Coordinates of C-alpha atoms in Angstrom, one line a residue:
M997 CA -0.7 21.1 1.9
I998 CA -1.5 17.3 -0.1
Y999 CA 1.5 15.6 -1.1
I1000 CA 0.2 13.5 -4.0
G1001 CA 1.4 10.8 -6.9
S1002 CA 2.3 8.1 -8.5
H1003 CA 4.3 4.8 -9.7
I1004 CA 7.1 6.4 -12.2
S1005 CA 9.3 4.3 -14.2
A1006 CA 13.1 4.5 -13.1
A1007 CA 14.4 3.7 -16.1
K1008 CA 15.9 7.4 -17.2
G1009 CA 17.1 8.4 -13.5
Y1010 CA 16.0 10.4 -10.9
E1011 CA 16.1 14.0 -12.5
A1012 CA 13.8 12.3 -15.3
M1013 CA 11.1 11.1 -12.6
G1014 CA 11.1 14.5 -10.8
K1015 CA 10.2 16.3 -14.1
Q1016 CA 7.6 13.1 -15.3
A1017 CA 5.6 13.9 -11.2
L1018 CA 5.7 17.6 -12.2
K1019 CA 4.1 17.0 -15.3
L1020 CA 1.5 14.7 -13.9
G1021 CA 1.0 17.6 -11.2
A1022 CA 2.3 15.7 -8.2
N1023 CA 4.7 16.5 -5.8
T1024 CA 5.7 13.0 -4.6
F1025 CA 5.8 10.0 -6.3
A1026 CA 6.7 6.2 -6.1
F1027 CA 9.5 3.6 -8.3
F1028 CA 10.4 0.3 -8.1
T1029 CA 13.8 0.0 -7.1
R1030 CA 14.4 -2.8 -9.8
N1031 CA 12.2 -4.8 -12.1
P1032 CA 9.3 -5.8 -10.0
R1033 CA 9.8 -9.0 -11.0
G1034 CA 13.2 -8.9 -9.3
G1035 CA 16.9 -8.6 -10.8
K1036 CA 20.3 -6.4 -11.0
A1037 CA 19.2 -2.8 -9.8
K1038 CA 20.5 0.6 -12.3
E1039 CA 23.5 1.6 -11.0
I1040 CA 22.7 5.1 -9.4
D1041 CA 24.1 8.9 -11.1
P1042 CA 25.4 10.6 -8.2
V1043 CA 24.9 13.9 -10.2
D1044 CA 21.9 12.8 -11.5
V1045 CA 20.6 12.3 -7.9
E1046 CA 21.9 15.9 -7.2
K1047 CA 20.2 17.7 -9.9
F1048 CA 16.6 15.6 -8.9
L1049 CA 17.5 17.1 -5.1
A1050 CA 17.6 20.1 -6.3
L1051 CA 14.1 20.0 -8.7
A1052 CA 12.5 18.6 -5.3
K1053 CA 13.6 21.1 -3.0
E1054 CA 12.5 23.8 -5.7
H1055 CA 9.1 22.1 -5.9
D1056 CA 8.7 21.1 -2.3
F1057 CA 8.4 17.5 -3.0
G1058 CA 6.7 15.7 -0.3
K1059 CA 9.0 12.0 1.1
L1060 CA 9.4 9.6 -1.6
V1061 CA 7.5 6.0 -1.5
T1062 CA 9.8 3.7 -3.0
H1063 CA 8.7 0.1 -4.1
A1064 CA 10.6 -3.0 -3.0
P1065 CA 10.1 -5.9 -5.9
Y1066 CA 7.5 -7.9 -5.8
T1067 CA 9.7 -11.2 -6.0
M1068 CA 11.4 -10.0 -2.4
N1069 CA 9.5 -13.2 0.4
A1070 CA 10.9 -12.3 3.5
C1071 CA 9.3 -15.6 4.8
A1072 CA 9.5 -18.0 2.3
A1073 CA 10.0 -21.4 3.0
K1074 CA 13.1 -21.7 0.9
E1075 CA 16.0 -20.4 2.3
D1076 CA 17.3 -19.2 -1.2
I1077 CA 14.4 -16.5 -1.8
R1078 CA 15.1 -15.6 2.2
R1079 CA 18.9 -14.8 0.7
F1080 CA 17.3 -13.3 -2.0
A1081 CA 15.2 -10.8 -0.1
R1082 CA 18.0 -10.1 2.1
E1083 CA 20.4 -9.3 -0.3
T1084 CA 17.9 -7.2 -1.9
L1085 CA 16.7 -5.3 1.0
E1086 CA 20.2 -4.9 2.0
D1087 CA 21.1 -3.4 -1.2
D1088 CA 18.2 -1.3 -1.5
L1089 CA 18.7 0.7 2.1
K1090 CA 21.9 1.6 0.6
R1091 CA 20.7 2.4 -2.2
M1092 CA 17.8 4.7 -0.4
E1093 CA 20.8 6.9 1.2
F1094 CA 21.2 8.9 -2.1
T1095 CA 18.0 10.4 -1.5
P1096 CA 17.7 10.6 2.5
G1097 CA 15.2 10.6 4.8
N1098 CA 12.5 9.0 2.1
Y1099 CA 10.4 5.7 2.7
Y1100 CA 11.0 2.3 1.7
N1101 CA 7.7 0.2 1.6
F1102 CA 7.1 -4.0 0.7
H1103 CA 4.9 -6.5 0.9
P1104 CA 5.8 -8.2 3.8
G1105 CA 5.9 -11.8 2.3
S1106 CA 4.1 -15.4 2.1
H1107 CA 4.4 -17.8 4.6
V1108 CA 3.2 -20.9 1.8
G1109 CA 1.7 -23.1 4.5
Q1110 CA 4.7 -22.0 7.2
G1111 CA 2.1 -20.8 9.3
A1112 CA 1.7 -16.7 9.8
D1113 CA 3.5 -17.4 12.9
V1114 CA 6.9 -18.6 11.8
G1115 CA 6.1 -16.1 8.6
I1116 CA 6.1 -13.0 11.4
D1117 CA 9.0 -14.6 13.1
L1118 CA 11.0 -14.7 9.9
I1119 CA 10.0 -11.3 8.7
A1120 CA 11.4 -9.4 12.2
E1121 CA 14.3 -11.6 11.8
L1122 CA 15.3 -10.3 8.6
L1123 CA 14.3 -6.9 9.2
N1124 CA 16.9 -6.9 12.2
E1125 CA 19.3 -8.0 10.1
V1126 CA 19.4 -5.4 7.7
L1127 CA 18.0 -2.2 9.4
K1128 CA 21.3 -0.1 11.0
P1129 CA 21.2 3.1 13.3
E1130 CA 22.6 5.2 11.2
Q1131 CA 20.2 5.1 8.0
T1132 CA 17.9 7.6 7.4
T1133 CA 15.3 5.4 5.8
T1134 CA 12.2 4.3 7.2
V1135 CA 10.9 0.7 5.7
L1136 CA 7.3 0.5 5.6
L1137 CA 5.1 -2.5 5.8
E1138 CA 2.2 -2.5 3.4
T1139 CA -1.4 -3.6 4.6
M1140 CA -2.3 -6.5 2.5
A1141 CA -5.6 -8.3 1.5
G1142 CA -5.4 -11.2 2.6
K1143 CA -4.7 -13.4 -0.4
G1144 CA -3.4 -16.8 -0.3
S1145 CA -0.7 -17.0 2.4
E1146 CA 0.0 -13.3 2.4
I1147 CA 1.5 -11.9 5.9
G1148 CA -0.6 -8.6 6.9
R1149 CA -3.7 -9.3 6.2
N1150 CA -5.0 -7.5 9.4
F1151 CA -3.2 -4.9 11.6
Q1152 CA -2.1 -7.3 14.1
E1153 CA 0.4 -9.3 12.2
L1154 CA 1.8 -6.3 11.1
Q1155 CA 2.0 -5.2 14.5
S1156 CA 3.7 -8.5 15.5
I1157 CA 6.3 -8.0 12.7
L1158 CA 6.9 -4.7 14.6
E1159 CA 6.9 -5.3 18.3
R1160 CA 10.1 -8.2 17.1
V1161 CA 12.2 -5.6 15.2
T1162 CA 14.9 -3.9 17.8
L1163 CA 14.9 -0.7 15.8
R1164 CA 11.5 0.4 15.5
E1165 CA 12.4 4.0 15.2
K1166 CA 13.2 3.0 11.4
M1167 CA 9.7 1.1 10.8
G1168 CA 6.3 2.5 9.8
V1169 CA 3.2 1.0 7.5
C1170 CA 1.6 1.7 4.5
L1171 CA -1.9 2.0 4.1
D1172 CA -3.2 0.4 1.0
T1173 CA -6.9 1.6 0.5
C1174 CA -7.9 -1.5 -1.9
H1175 CA -5.9 -4.0 0.2
I1176 CA -7.6 -3.2 3.4
W1177 CA -11.2 -2.8 2.0
D1178 CA -10.7 -6.6 0.5
G1179 CA -9.2 -7.7 3.6
G1180 CA -12.5 -6.9 5.6
Y1181 CA -12.0 -3.5 7.1
D1182 CA -15.6 -1.0 5.8
I1183 CA -13.5 2.3 5.1
V1184 CA -16.8 3.2 3.3
N1185 CA -18.9 3.0 6.1
D1186 CA -16.8 2.9 9.3
L1187 CA -13.7 5.1 8.5
E1188 CA -13.3 6.0 12.1
G1189 CA -13.7 3.2 13.4
V1190 CA -11.0 1.9 11.0
L1191 CA -8.7 4.2 12.2
A1192 CA -9.4 3.9 15.8
E1193 CA -8.4 0.2 15.1
F1194 CA -5.3 1.0 14.1
D1195 CA -4.4 3.5 16.2
Q1196 CA -5.0 1.3 19.2
I1197 CA -3.5 -2.1 17.7
I1198 CA -0.1 0.1 15.8
G1199 CA -0.8 4.0 16.7
L1200 CA -1.4 6.4 14.0
E1201 CA 2.1 7.6 14.5
H1202 CA 3.6 4.8 12.9
L1203 CA 1.0 4.9 9.6
K1204 CA 3.3 6.9 7.6
A1205 CA 1.9 6.5 3.5
I1206 CA -1.2 6.0 1.9
H1207 CA -1.9 3.7 -1.6
M1208 CA -4.9 5.4 -2.7
N1209 CA -6.4 2.9 -5.3
D1210 CA -10.3 1.9 -5.8
S1211 CA -11.4 -1.8 -5.4
M1212 CA -12.6 -4.1 -8.0
N1213 CA -14.0 -6.6 -5.6
S1214 CA -16.5 -6.4 -2.5
L1215 CA -15.5 -6.4 1.2
G1216 CA -13.6 -8.7 2.3
S1217 CA -13.2 -10.7 -0.7
H1218 CA -9.3 -10.9 -0.2
K1219 CA -8.8 -10.8 -4.1
D1220 CA -6.3 -7.4 -4.5
R1221 CA -7.4 -6.1 -7.6
H1222 CA -7.1 -2.2 -7.5
E1223 CA -9.7 -0.3 -10.1
K1224 CA -9.6 3.4 -10.8
I1225 CA -10.6 6.0 -8.0
G1226 CA -14.4 6.3 -8.0
Q1227 CA -15.5 3.4 -10.2
G1228 CA -14.6 0.9 -7.6
Q1229 CA -16.4 -0.8 -5.0
I1230 CA -14.9 1.6 -2.3
G1231 CA -16.5 4.7 -4.4
L1232 CA -15.2 8.6 -4.9
E1233 CA -17.1 9.8 -1.9
A1234 CA -15.2 7.3 0.8
M1235 CA -12.1 8.8 -0.7
E1236 CA -12.9 12.1 -0.6
R1237 CA -13.3 11.7 3.3
I1238 CA -10.3 9.0 3.1
I1239 CA -8.2 12.8 1.5
N1240 CA -9.9 14.7 3.7
H1241 CA -9.6 13.3 7.3
P1242 CA -7.6 15.1 10.0
K1243 CA -5.7 12.3 11.3
L1244 CA -4.7 11.1 7.8
Q1245 CA -3.2 14.8 6.9
G1246 CA 0.7 15.2 5.6
R1247 CA 1.3 11.6 4.4
P1248 CA 2.6 11.0 1.1
V1249 CA -0.6 9.3 -1.1
I1250 CA 0.4 7.0 -3.6
L1251 CA -2.0 6.0 -6.6
E1252 CA -1.6 2.2 -7.6
T1253 CA -4.8 2.4 -10.0
P1254 CA -4.9 0.6 -13.2
N1255 CA -3.6 4.0 -15.2
D1256 CA -1.6 5.6 -18.3
D1257 CA 0.1 8.7 -17.2
E1258 CA -3.0 10.8 -18.6
G1259 CA -5.0 8.8 -16.3
W1260 CA -3.3 9.3 -13.4
A1261 CA -2.8 13.0 -14.3
K1262 CA -6.4 13.5 -14.7
E1263 CA -6.9 11.4 -10.9
I1264 CA -4.3 13.4 -9.0
A1265 CA -6.2 17.0 -10.5
M1266 CA -9.3 15.2 -9.1
L1267 CA -8.2 15.0 -5.5
R1268 CA -6.3 17.7 -5.4
N1269 CA -9.8 19.2 -6.1
L1270 CA -11.4 17.3 -3.5
H1271 CA -9.1 18.2 -0.6
K1272 CA -10.2 21.0 0.9

């Protein structure tokens, strides 16, 4: 079984997202908990959620990979921005419990000149404030390309955050193929080596989800520009190896390629055909 999907607009509610995913040939999906640029989240309708949960069970959906707004910077230099991150994360984790047992993914943040060590401490501090023993949601740190002062540019930085979190069992990692390629991890010529390094530093048991994106840029560019599957510098052969690697099976695969619904449907069908 492969669980694969794309980002879907949350504007019409959970049941509509589930039906849209099925139209694309997907059995999981991602959505932003609120506007990607921030702002107030839409009220959740419990009846709508119940209809979605029934639909997801009927069609054997995999875990959802919701996404925090891009403006959420847990290690910003300004206190008001960190406060927004804390309030957003706290609110989103409460909302996630309407659909229990899923994933909440976020970009760790940018230290904006404070230094990576300070940024790592601030991110862990926020997580220790908001994570609760009773929550069913697993919070995922996303691997980043290393653009500017991004935290998460390598596996060591992610592990440094994780080892500071008290409720480590509530945490995981989302591996973005474009980001790690742009970050300097050669998943084209040395996938085995990259996964071995991840396992040694973080542990593959903590890799919970995959963002599958090709890249417009060369290895180690630190630019973070996604491309359609098979049309970038990573290429289709490498994507086929990734999606079939025995150590990566069972995890939800989310497409964030520059596409519309028709394009995502084609990519989902293509990757299903490549999966052995």
